[in-house]
PDB file of C-alpha atoms and ligand atoms in Angstrom:
ATOM      1  CA  MET A  13      -2.773 -25.224 -37.174  1.00 97.00           C
ATOM      2  CA  ASN A  14      -3.397 -28.096 -39.842  1.00 98.00           C
ATOM      3  CA  VAL A  15      -4.607 -26.496 -42.935  1.00 98.00           C
ATOM      4  CA  ILE A  16      -5.923 -28.597 -46.156  1.00 98.00           C
ATOM      5  CA  ILE A  17      -6.456 -26.292 -49.029  1.00 98.00           C
ATOM      6  CA  THR A  18      -7.739 -27.885 -52.449  1.00 98.00           C
ATOM      7  CA  GLY A  19      -6.954 -26.406 -56.006  1.00 98.00           C
ATOM      8  CA  ALA A  20      -3.854 -24.873 -54.253  1.00 98.00           C
ATOM      9  CA  SER A  21      -1.409 -24.738 -57.115  1.00 98.00           C
ATOM     10  CA  ARG A  22      -2.297 -21.299 -58.248  1.00 97.00           C
ATOM     11  CA  GLY A  23      -5.388 -18.725 -58.258  1.00 97.00           C
ATOM     12  CA  LEU A  24      -7.231 -18.198 -55.303  1.00 98.00           C
ATOM     13  CA  GLY A  25      -6.127 -21.558 -53.338  1.00 98.00           C
ATOM     14  CA  LYS A  26      -2.575 -20.418 -53.852  1.00 98.00           C
ATOM     15  CA  ALA A  27      -2.991 -16.931 -52.141  1.00 98.00           C
ATOM     16  CA  ILE A  28      -5.097 -18.753 -49.517  1.00 98.00           C
ATOM     17  CA  ALA A  29      -2.500 -20.671 -48.829  1.00 98.00           C
ATOM     18  CA  GLU A  30       0.262 -18.051 -48.698  1.00 98.00           C
ATOM     19  CA  LYS A  31      -1.754 -16.472 -45.925  1.00 98.00           C
ATOM     20  CA  PHE A  32      -1.518 -19.177 -43.702  1.00 98.00           C
ATOM     21  CA  ALA A  33       1.722 -20.030 -44.804  1.00 98.00           C
ATOM     22  CA  GLY A  34       2.726 -16.796 -43.347  1.00 98.00           C
ATOM     23  CA  ALA A  35       1.077 -17.422 -40.194  1.00 98.00           C
ATOM     24  CA  GLY A  36       3.481 -20.418 -39.757  1.00 98.00           C
ATOM     25  CA  ASP A  37       0.581 -22.956 -40.208  1.00 98.00           C
ATOM     26  CA  ARG A  38       1.094 -26.652 -41.307  1.00 98.00           C
ATOM     27  CA  LEU A  39      -0.291 -26.956 -44.779  1.00 98.00           C
ATOM     28  CA  PHE A  40      -1.723 -30.157 -46.618  1.00 98.00           C
ATOM     29  CA  LEU A  41      -2.503 -28.641 -50.605  1.00 98.00           C
ATOM     30  CA  SER A  42      -3.971 -30.685 -53.301  1.00 98.00           C
ATOM     31  CA  SER A  43      -4.683 -30.165 -56.916  1.00 98.00           C
ATOM     32  CA  ARG A  44      -4.580 -32.173 -59.996  1.00 98.00           C
ATOM     33  CA  GLN A  45      -1.161 -31.492 -61.831  1.00 98.00           C
ATOM     34  CA  GLU A  46       1.745 -32.711 -59.710  1.00 98.00           C
ATOM     35  CA  SER A  47       4.093 -30.591 -61.423  1.00 98.00           C
ATOM     36  CA  ALA A  48       2.406 -27.311 -60.614  1.00 98.00           C
ATOM     37  CA  LEU A  49       1.671 -28.261 -57.142  1.00 98.00           C
ATOM     38  CA  ASN A  50       5.318 -29.197 -56.117  1.00 98.00           C
ATOM     39  CA  LYS A  51       6.446 -25.788 -57.957  1.00 98.00           C
ATOM     40  CA  THR A  52       4.075 -23.867 -55.388  1.00 98.00           C
ATOM     41  CA  ILE A  53       4.861 -26.120 -52.230  1.00 98.00           C
ATOM     42  CA  ASN A  54       8.572 -25.644 -52.998  1.00 98.00           C
ATOM     43  CA  ALA A  55       7.936 -21.748 -53.472  1.00 98.00           C
ATOM     44  CA  LEU A  56       5.839 -21.809 -50.166  1.00 98.00           C
ATOM     45  CA  SER A  57       8.405 -23.275 -48.426  1.00 98.00           C
ATOM     46  CA  ALA A  58      11.572 -21.298 -49.557  1.00 98.00           C
ATOM     47  CA  GLN A  59       9.292 -18.260 -48.701  1.00 98.00           C
ATOM     48  CA  PHE A  60       7.584 -19.034 -45.317  1.00 98.00           C
ATOM     49  CA  PRO A  61      10.617 -21.456 -43.628  1.00 98.00           C
ATOM     50  CA  ASN A  62       8.414 -21.198 -40.364  1.00 98.00           C
ATOM     51  CA  SER A  63       5.598 -23.335 -41.970  1.00 98.00           C
ATOM     52  CA  SER A  64       5.153 -27.134 -43.068  1.00 98.00           C
ATOM     53  CA  VAL A  65       4.131 -27.407 -46.628  1.00 98.00           C
ATOM     54  CA  SER A  66       2.994 -30.829 -47.970  1.00 98.00           C
ATOM     55  CA  GLY A  67       1.044 -32.047 -51.098  1.00 98.00           C
ATOM     56  CA  LYS A  68      -0.206 -34.514 -53.111  1.00 98.00           C
ATOM     57  CA  ALA A  69      -2.010 -34.298 -56.411  1.00 98.00           C
ATOM     58  CA  PHE A  70      -5.558 -35.932 -56.795  1.00 98.00           C
ATOM     59  CA  ASP A  71      -8.382 -35.406 -59.312  1.00 98.00           C
ATOM     60  CA  LEU A  72     -10.738 -34.493 -57.022  1.00 98.00           C
ATOM     61  CA  SER A  73     -13.604 -34.936 -59.310  1.00 98.00           C
ATOM     62  CA  VAL A  74     -13.232 -38.263 -59.053  1.00 98.00           C
ATOM     63  CA  SER A  75     -15.047 -39.316 -55.652  1.00 98.00           C
ATOM     64  CA  ASP A  76     -12.626 -41.940 -54.753  1.00 98.00           C
ATOM     65  CA  GLN A  77      -9.697 -39.653 -55.248  1.00 98.00           C
ATOM     66  CA  ALA A  78     -11.127 -37.115 -53.113  1.00 98.00           C
ATOM     67  CA  ARG A  79     -11.578 -39.595 -50.371  1.00 98.00           C
ATOM     68  CA  GLN A  80      -7.820 -40.751 -50.812  1.00 98.00           C
ATOM     69  CA  PHE A  81      -6.721 -37.067 -50.232  1.00 98.00           C
ATOM     70  CA  GLY A  82      -8.959 -36.940 -46.908  1.00 98.00           C
ATOM     71  CA  ARG A  83      -7.362 -40.365 -46.044  1.00 98.00           C
ATOM     72  CA  TRP A  84      -3.583 -39.418 -46.933  1.00 98.00           C
ATOM     73  CA  VAL A  85      -4.078 -36.504 -44.339  1.00 98.00           C
ATOM     74  CA  LEU A  86      -5.595 -38.642 -41.632  1.00 98.00           C
ATOM     75  CA  ASP A  87      -3.421 -41.552 -42.302  1.00 98.00           C
ATOM     76  CA  ALA A  88      -0.354 -39.123 -41.745  1.00 96.00           C
ATOM     77  CA  GLY A  89      -1.907 -38.799 -38.163  1.00 97.00           C
ATOM     78  CA  PHE A  90      -3.251 -35.248 -38.772  1.00 96.00           C
ATOM     79  CA  ILE A  91      -6.718 -33.767 -37.992  1.00 97.00           C
ATOM     80  CA  PRO A  92      -7.528 -30.626 -40.044  1.00 98.00           C
ATOM     81  CA  ASP A  93      -8.236 -27.331 -38.098  1.00 98.00           C
ATOM     82  CA  ILE A  94      -9.152 -25.873 -41.364  1.00 98.00           C
ATOM     83  CA  LEU A  95     -10.456 -27.324 -44.354  1.00 98.00           C
ATOM     84  CA  VAL A  96     -10.689 -24.928 -47.567  1.00 99.00           C
ATOM     85  CA  ASN A  97     -12.828 -26.642 -50.532  1.00 99.00           C
ATOM     86  CA  ASN A  98     -11.752 -24.395 -53.035  1.00 98.00           C
ATOM     87  CA  ALA A  99     -10.760 -26.590 -56.084  1.00 98.00           C
ATOM     88  CA  GLY A 100     -13.100 -25.549 -58.673  1.00 98.00           C
ATOM     89  CA  SER A 101     -13.728 -25.255 -62.661  1.00 96.00           C
ATOM     90  CA  PHE A 102     -15.394 -22.476 -64.818  1.00 94.00           C
ATOM     91  CA  GLN A 103     -16.943 -22.491 -68.156  1.00 94.00           C
ATOM     92  CA  PRO A 104     -19.411 -20.091 -69.252  1.00 93.00           C
ATOM     93  CA  GLY A 105     -22.288 -21.352 -71.200  1.00 96.00           C
ATOM     94  CA  SER A 106     -26.176 -21.421 -71.353  1.00 97.00           C
ATOM     95  CA  VAL A 107     -28.268 -24.091 -70.175  1.00 97.00           C
ATOM     96  CA  TYR A 108     -30.003 -24.005 -73.862  1.00 97.00           C
ATOM     97  CA  ASP A 109     -26.803 -24.752 -75.844  1.00 95.00           C
ATOM     98  CA  GLU A 110     -24.033 -25.837 -73.715  1.00 97.00           C
ATOM     99  CA  ALA A 111     -22.370 -29.155 -74.649  1.00 97.00           C
ATOM    100  CA  ASP A 112     -23.812 -32.540 -73.084  1.00 98.00           C
ATOM    101  CA  GLY A 113     -21.745 -33.221 -69.977  1.00 98.00           C
ATOM    102  CA  VAL A 114     -20.746 -30.183 -68.906  1.00 98.00           C
ATOM    103  CA  LEU A 115     -23.021 -30.079 -66.016  1.00 98.00           C
ATOM    104  CA  GLU A 116     -21.743 -33.480 -64.879  1.00 98.00           C
ATOM    105  CA  GLU A 117     -18.248 -32.218 -65.342  1.00 98.00           C
ATOM    106  CA  LEU A 118     -18.502 -29.139 -63.401  1.00 98.00           C
ATOM    107  CA  MET A 119     -20.710 -30.832 -60.751  1.00 98.00           C
ATOM    108  CA  ALA A 120     -17.825 -33.577 -60.128  1.00 98.00           C
ATOM    109  CA  ILE A 121     -15.098 -31.208 -59.191  1.00 98.00           C
ATOM    110  CA  ASN A 122     -17.533 -27.738 -57.861  1.00 98.00           C
ATOM    111  CA  LEU A 123     -19.674 -30.005 -55.477  1.00 98.00           C
ATOM    112  CA  TYR A 124     -18.938 -33.872 -55.321  1.00 98.00           C
ATOM    113  CA  GLY A 125     -15.271 -33.197 -54.923  1.00 98.00           C
ATOM    114  CA  ALA A 126     -16.068 -30.770 -51.799  1.00 99.00           C
ATOM    115  CA  TYR A 127     -18.578 -33.172 -50.496  1.00 98.00           C
ATOM    116  CA  HIS A 128     -16.554 -36.492 -50.602  1.00 98.00           C
ATOM    117  CA  LEU A 129     -13.616 -34.915 -49.297  1.00 98.00           C
ATOM    118  CA  THR A 130     -15.540 -33.149 -46.348  1.00 99.00           C
ATOM    119  CA  ARG A 131     -17.293 -36.496 -45.582  1.00 98.00           C
ATOM    120  CA  THR A 132     -13.841 -38.293 -45.211  1.00 98.00           C
ATOM    121  CA  LEU A 133     -12.653 -35.554 -42.939  1.00 98.00           C
ATOM    122  CA  LEU A 134     -15.865 -34.985 -40.807  1.00 98.00           C
ATOM    123  CA  PRO A 135     -15.636 -37.975 -38.260  1.00 98.00           C
ATOM    124  CA  ALA A 136     -12.506 -37.245 -36.951  1.00 98.00           C
ATOM    125  CA  MET A 137     -13.202 -33.314 -36.678  1.00 98.00           C
ATOM    126  CA  MET A 138     -16.514 -33.884 -34.982  1.00 98.00           C
ATOM    127  CA  LYS A 139     -14.554 -36.222 -32.329  1.00 98.00           C
ATOM    128  CA  GLU A 140     -12.377 -33.248 -31.885  1.00 98.00           C
ATOM    129  CA  LYS A 141     -15.420 -30.918 -31.440  1.00 98.00           C
ATOM    130  CA  LYS A 142     -13.423 -28.157 -33.273  1.00 98.00           C
ATOM    131  CA  GLY A 143     -12.507 -27.096 -36.860  1.00 98.00           C
ATOM    132  CA  HIS A 144     -13.623 -24.699 -39.722  1.00 98.00           C
ATOM    133  CA  ILE A 145     -14.743 -25.405 -43.192  1.00 99.00           C
ATOM    134  CA  PHE A 146     -14.531 -22.954 -45.834  1.00 99.00           C
ATOM    135  CA  ASN A 147     -16.471 -23.731 -49.157  1.00 99.00           C
ATOM    136  CA  ILE A 148     -15.495 -21.185 -52.115  1.00 99.00           C
ATOM    137  CA  CYS A 149     -18.700 -20.427 -53.632  1.00 98.00           C
ATOM    138  CA  SER A 150     -19.393 -17.480 -56.271  1.00 98.00           C
ATOM    139  CA  ILE A 151     -21.438 -14.643 -56.650  1.00 98.00           C
ATOM    140  CA  ALA A 152     -22.751 -17.136 -59.213  1.00 98.00           C
ATOM    141  CA  SER A 153     -24.088 -19.054 -56.156  1.00 98.00           C
ATOM    142  CA  LEU A 154     -26.166 -16.102 -55.237  1.00 98.00           C
ATOM    143  CA  GLN A 155     -27.247 -14.573 -58.366  1.00 96.00           C
ATOM    144  CA  ALA A 156     -28.005 -16.276 -61.884  1.00 95.00           C
ATOM    145  CA  TYR A 157     -26.839 -14.408 -65.078  1.00 94.00           C
ATOM    146  CA  PRO A 158     -26.801 -14.794 -68.689  1.00 92.00           C
ATOM    147  CA  ASN A 159     -24.018 -17.077 -69.930  1.00 94.00           C
ATOM    148  CA  GLY A 160     -23.904 -18.674 -65.947  1.00 96.00           C
ATOM    149  CA  GLY A 161     -25.277 -22.177 -67.394  1.00 98.00           C
ATOM    150  CA  ALA A 162     -23.789 -25.215 -65.557  1.00 98.00           C
ATOM    151  CA  TYR A 163     -21.406 -23.268 -63.362  1.00 98.00           C
ATOM    152  CA  SER A 164     -23.997 -21.210 -61.858  1.00 98.00           C
ATOM    153  CA  ILE A 165     -26.208 -24.135 -60.928  1.00 98.00           C
ATOM    154  CA  THR A 166     -23.272 -26.053 -59.421  1.00 98.00           C
ATOM    155  CA  LYS A 167     -22.151 -23.165 -57.675  1.00 98.00           C
ATOM    156  CA  PHE A 168     -25.675 -22.808 -56.261  1.00 98.00           C
ATOM    157  CA  ALA A 169     -25.204 -26.587 -55.092  1.00 98.00           C
ATOM    158  CA  LEU A 170     -22.201 -25.704 -53.453  1.00 99.00           C
ATOM    159  CA  ALA A 171     -23.979 -23.160 -51.283  1.00 98.00           C
ATOM    160  CA  GLY A 172     -26.560 -25.426 -50.797  1.00 98.00           C
ATOM    161  CA  PHE A 173     -23.967 -28.086 -49.344  1.00 98.00           C
ATOM    162  CA  SER A 174     -22.392 -25.285 -47.146  1.00 98.00           C
ATOM    163  CA  ARG A 175     -25.792 -24.439 -45.736  1.00 98.00           C
ATOM    164  CA  ASN A 176     -26.752 -27.694 -44.998  1.00 98.00           C
ATOM    165  CA  LEU A 177     -23.205 -28.723 -43.190  1.00 98.00           C
ATOM    166  CA  ARG A 178     -23.640 -25.588 -41.065  1.00 98.00           C
ATOM    167  CA  GLU A 179     -26.911 -26.409 -39.456  1.00 98.00           C
ATOM    168  CA  GLU A 180     -25.045 -30.106 -38.989  1.00 98.00           C
ATOM    169  CA  MET A 181     -22.174 -29.049 -37.256  1.00 98.00           C
ATOM    170  CA  LYS A 182     -23.354 -26.452 -35.126  1.00 98.00           C
ATOM    171  CA  ARG A 183     -23.581 -28.574 -31.977  1.00 98.00           C
ATOM    172  CA  TYR A 184     -19.942 -29.877 -32.763  1.00 98.00           C
ATOM    173  CA  GLY A 185     -18.296 -26.862 -32.509  1.00 98.00           C
ATOM    174  CA  ILE A 186     -17.185 -27.020 -36.014  1.00 98.00           C
ATOM    175  CA  LYS A 187     -17.481 -23.621 -37.963  1.00 99.00           C
ATOM    176  CA  VAL A 188     -18.522 -23.622 -41.699  1.00 99.00           C
ATOM    177  CA  THR A 189     -18.150 -20.365 -43.821  1.00 99.00           C
ATOM    178  CA  ALA A 190     -19.417 -19.807 -47.432  1.00 99.00           C
ATOM    179  CA  ILE A 191     -17.248 -17.463 -49.367  1.00 98.00           C
ATOM    180  CA  PHE A 192     -19.058 -15.974 -52.468  1.00 98.00           C
ATOM    181  CA  PRO A 193     -16.417 -14.068 -54.450  1.00 98.00           C
ATOM    182  CA  GLY A 194     -16.889 -11.770 -57.342  1.00 97.00           C
ATOM    183  CA  ALA A 195     -14.366 -11.627 -60.294  1.00 97.00           C
ATOM    184  CA  ALA A 196     -10.999 -11.808 -58.659  1.00 97.00           C
ATOM    185  CA  PHE A 197      -7.830 -12.251 -61.074  1.00 95.00           C
ATOM    186  CA  THR A 198      -6.477 -15.480 -61.706  1.00 94.00           C
ATOM    187  CA  ASP A 199      -5.762 -17.842 -64.340  1.00 87.00           C
ATOM    188  CA  SER A 200      -9.531 -18.212 -65.103  1.00 83.00           C
ATOM    189  CA  TRP A 201      -9.594 -14.497 -66.228  1.00 88.00           C
ATOM    190  CA  ALA A 202      -5.952 -14.910 -68.114  1.00 83.00           C
ATOM    191  CA  GLY A 203      -6.798 -14.338 -71.869  1.00 85.00           C
ATOM    192  CA  SER A 204     -10.138 -12.683 -71.337  1.00 87.00           C
ATOM    193  CA  GLY A 205      -8.598  -9.289 -71.902  1.00 93.00           C
ATOM    194  CA  ILE A 206      -9.962  -7.880 -68.447  1.00 94.00           C
ATOM    195  CA  ASP A 207      -8.173  -5.189 -66.927  1.00 95.00           C
ATOM    196  CA  PRO A 208      -6.942  -6.904 -63.600  1.00 94.00           C
ATOM    197  CA  GLY A 209      -7.466  -3.238 -62.097  1.00 96.00           C
ATOM    198  CA  ARG A 210     -11.532  -3.621 -62.947  1.00 97.00           C
ATOM    199  CA  ILE A 211     -11.689  -6.816 -60.815  1.00 97.00           C
ATOM    200  CA  MET A 212     -10.241  -7.857 -57.488  1.00 98.00           C
ATOM    201  CA  GLU A 213      -7.039  -9.766 -56.491  1.00 97.00           C
ATOM    202  CA  SER A 214      -6.565 -12.964 -54.988  1.00 98.00           C
ATOM    203  CA  ALA A 215      -4.983 -11.483 -52.030  1.00 98.00           C
ATOM    204  CA  ASP A 216      -8.569  -9.896 -51.190  1.00 98.00           C
ATOM    205  CA  VAL A 217     -10.155 -13.469 -50.876  1.00 98.00           C
ATOM    206  CA  ALA A 218      -7.213 -14.929 -49.069  1.00 98.00           C
ATOM    207  CA  ALA A 219      -7.569 -11.812 -46.473  1.00 98.00           C
ATOM    208  CA  MET A 220     -11.188 -12.057 -45.729  1.00 98.00           C
ATOM    209  CA  LEU A 221     -10.770 -15.986 -45.242  1.00 98.00           C
ATOM    210  CA  PHE A 222      -7.851 -15.630 -43.032  1.00 98.00           C
ATOM    211  CA  ALA A 223      -9.513 -13.094 -40.737  1.00 98.00           C
ATOM    212  CA  ALA A 224     -12.751 -15.177 -40.512  1.00 98.00           C
ATOM    213  CA  SER A 225     -10.608 -18.184 -39.303  1.00 98.00           C
ATOM    214  CA  ARG A 226      -8.957 -16.221 -36.288  1.00 98.00           C
ATOM    215  CA  LEU A 227     -12.180 -15.376 -34.651  1.00 98.00           C
ATOM    216  CA  SER A 228     -13.348 -16.609 -30.892  1.00 98.00           C
ATOM    217  CA  PRO A 229     -14.568 -20.313 -30.894  1.00 97.00           C
ATOM    218  CA  GLN A 230     -17.725 -18.677 -29.983  1.00 97.00           C
ATOM    219  CA  ALA A 231     -18.228 -16.600 -33.240  1.00 98.00           C
ATOM    220  CA  THR A 232     -18.985 -17.993 -36.673  1.00 98.00           C
ATOM    221  CA  VAL A 233     -18.894 -15.875 -40.168  1.00 98.00           C
ATOM    222  CA  GLU A 234     -21.781 -17.567 -42.005  1.00 98.00           C
ATOM    223  CA  ASP A 235     -20.942 -16.029 -45.679  1.00 98.00           C
ATOM    224  CA  ILE A 236     -18.495 -13.675 -46.920  1.00 98.00           C
ATOM    225  CA  VAL A 237     -19.675 -12.014 -49.820  1.00 98.00           C
ATOM    226  CA  LEU A 238     -17.091  -9.837 -52.184  1.00 98.00           C
ATOM    227  CA  ARG A 239     -17.106  -7.943 -54.970  1.00 98.00           C
ATOM    228  CA  PRO A 240     -14.953  -5.774 -57.252  1.00 98.00           C
ATOM    229  CA  GLN A 241     -15.390  -2.233 -55.973  1.00 98.00           C
ATOM    230  CA  LEU A 242     -17.187  -1.199 -59.239  1.00 98.00           C
ATOM    231  CA  GLY A 243     -19.473  -4.116 -58.972  1.00 97.00           C
ATOM    232  CA  ASP A 244     -19.850  -7.327 -60.811  1.00 95.00           C
ATOM    233  CA  LEU A 245     -18.750  -7.237 -64.775  1.00 91.00           C
TER     234      LEU A 245
HETATM  235  N1  LIG B 600     -11.441 -16.179 -59.935  1.00 60.02           N
HETATM  236  C1  LIG B 600     -12.545 -15.851 -59.522  1.00 60.02           C
HETATM  237  O1  LIG B 600     -12.831 -14.692 -60.307  1.00 60.02           O
HETATM  238  C2  LIG B 600     -13.711 -16.456 -59.027  1.00 60.02           C
HETATM  239  C3  LIG B 600     -14.771 -16.055 -58.669  1.00 60.02           C
HETATM  240  C4  LIG B 600     -15.670 -17.038 -57.935  1.00 60.02           C
HETATM  241  C5  LIG B 600     -15.462 -18.050 -57.631  1.00 60.02           C
HETATM  242  N2  LIG B 600     -14.071 -18.529 -57.808  1.00 60.02           N
HETATM  243  C6  LIG B 600     -14.184 -19.918 -57.429  1.00 60.02           C
HETATM  244  O2  LIG B 600     -12.876 -19.941 -56.800  1.00 60.02           O
HETATM  245  C7  LIG B 600     -12.199 -21.062 -56.813  1.00 60.02           C
HETATM  246  C8  LIG B 600     -10.857 -20.920 -57.582  1.00 60.02           C
HETATM  247  O3  LIG B 600     -10.442 -20.113 -58.575  1.00 60.02           O
HETATM  248  P1  LIG B 600      -9.655 -19.694 -59.513  1.00 60.02           P
HETATM  249  O4  LIG B 600      -9.927 -18.733 -59.986  1.00 60.02           O
HETATM  250  O5  LIG B 600      -8.302 -19.681 -58.518  1.00 60.02           O
HETATM  251  O6  LIG B 600      -9.228 -20.891 -60.459  1.00 60.02           O
HETATM  252  P2  LIG B 600      -7.795 -21.601 -60.939  1.00 60.02           P
HETATM  253  O7  LIG B 600      -6.907 -20.473 -61.282  1.00 60.02           O
HETATM  254  O8  LIG B 600      -8.348 -22.060 -62.279  1.00 60.02           O
HETATM  255  O9  LIG B 600      -7.278 -22.648 -60.133  1.00 60.02           O
HETATM  256  C9  LIG B 600      -8.298 -24.006 -59.835  1.00 60.02           C
HETATM  257  C10 LIG B 600      -7.437 -24.761 -58.962  1.00 60.02           C
HETATM  258  O10 LIG B 600      -8.169 -25.823 -58.481  1.00 60.02           O
HETATM  259  C11 LIG B 600      -7.615 -26.998 -59.090  1.00 60.02           C
HETATM  260  N3  LIG B 600      -8.432 -27.958 -59.562  1.00 60.02           N
HETATM  261  C12 LIG B 600      -9.215 -27.878 -60.637  1.00 60.02           C
HETATM  262  N4  LIG B 600      -9.934 -28.798 -61.161  1.00 60.02           N
HETATM  263  C13 LIG B 600      -9.234 -29.820 -60.162  1.00 60.02           C
HETATM  264  C14 LIG B 600      -9.723 -30.942 -60.251  1.00 60.02           C
HETATM  265  N5  LIG B 600     -10.577 -31.905 -60.862  1.00 60.02           N
HETATM  266  N6  LIG B 600      -9.250 -32.116 -59.223  1.00 60.02           N
HETATM  267  C15 LIG B 600      -8.071 -31.492 -58.370  1.00 60.02           C
HETATM  268  N7  LIG B 600      -7.755 -29.960 -58.383  1.00 60.02           N
HETATM  269  C16 LIG B 600      -8.588 -29.492 -59.598  1.00 60.02           C
HETATM  270  C17 LIG B 600      -6.464 -26.430 -60.235  1.00 60.02           C
HETATM  271  O11 LIG B 600      -5.186 -27.727 -60.342  1.00 60.02           O
HETATM  272  P3  LIG B 600      -5.135 -28.158 -61.796  1.00 60.02           P
HETATM  273  O12 LIG B 600      -5.037 -27.055 -62.695  1.00 60.02           O
HETATM  274  O13 LIG B 600      -3.835 -28.825 -61.491  1.00 60.02           O
HETATM  275  O14 LIG B 600      -6.427 -29.045 -62.069  1.00 60.02           O
HETATM  276  C18 LIG B 600      -6.155 -24.991 -59.551  1.00 60.02           C
HETATM  277  O15 LIG B 600      -5.000 -25.647 -58.429  1.00 60.02           O
HETATM  278  C19 LIG B 600     -13.037 -22.014 -57.800  1.00 60.02           C
HETATM  279  O16 LIG B 600     -13.654 -22.788 -57.114  1.00 60.02           O
HETATM  280  C20 LIG B 600     -13.891 -21.037 -58.776  1.00 60.02           C
HETATM  281  O17 LIG B 600     -15.060 -21.402 -59.040  1.00 60.02           O
HETATM  282  C21 LIG B 600     -13.264 -18.103 -58.561  1.00 60.02           C
END
């Protein structure tokens, strides 16, 4: 299968890439920093020689670069079976005092990047009448909380994107799954002082996504909500 994963250099995206590479799939990865991305590509290629792993760095918060990533895959002659819109950025804050521009900055990567990449790939996928799109939302897409601010707003928006896409794609045989993880230990949490044992592992999110990708064409998992065993922080 051809699997596209954004934000795959580390964190949840890398854990998801490991799962599909382990199944011998053909991976197309992206993130912003080229050196970190290449390091991940080389590590996955060495660990999973039966898979094919390639990638290219793009700043997906720039709409034209999000389109370019999609075209890079299509121009190579590959139509995605699975697209994972995972790249995202987190900044705590409150609507009343966060800096000007934070909403625009987070919206650009957390929503617009996914929107423009998906739109670039959809016509080819719709022609095939199959495929599966995963959008990595958040518990912050479902529930407002103090210090959620612009981040939470953008994640609600991504869930709205996912809901719309699900309705639009039903008749094209394309599945759409929104994933709503609570806290999972990644670089986003490094330096926070949180005990990694208190929250989920990246591999937990990857395992659920992978399982949802393996159902029959007649079945779609619409939503996956995962939380740490002890609940949200
Ligand atoms: N970890 C959690 O607790 C948690 C919980 C709920 C939801 N999520 C969501 O899960 C996703 C992954 O989170 P994570 O914790 O794994 O984050 P992370 O460790 O910070 O990794 C983020 C990934 O996205 C890439 N990225 C960020 N901005 C980008 C841009 N403008 N263009 C292209 N790539 C970009 C990063 O690469 P570069 O650094 O090279 O840009 C990196 O590969 C995010 O959407 C996040 O909101 C995470």
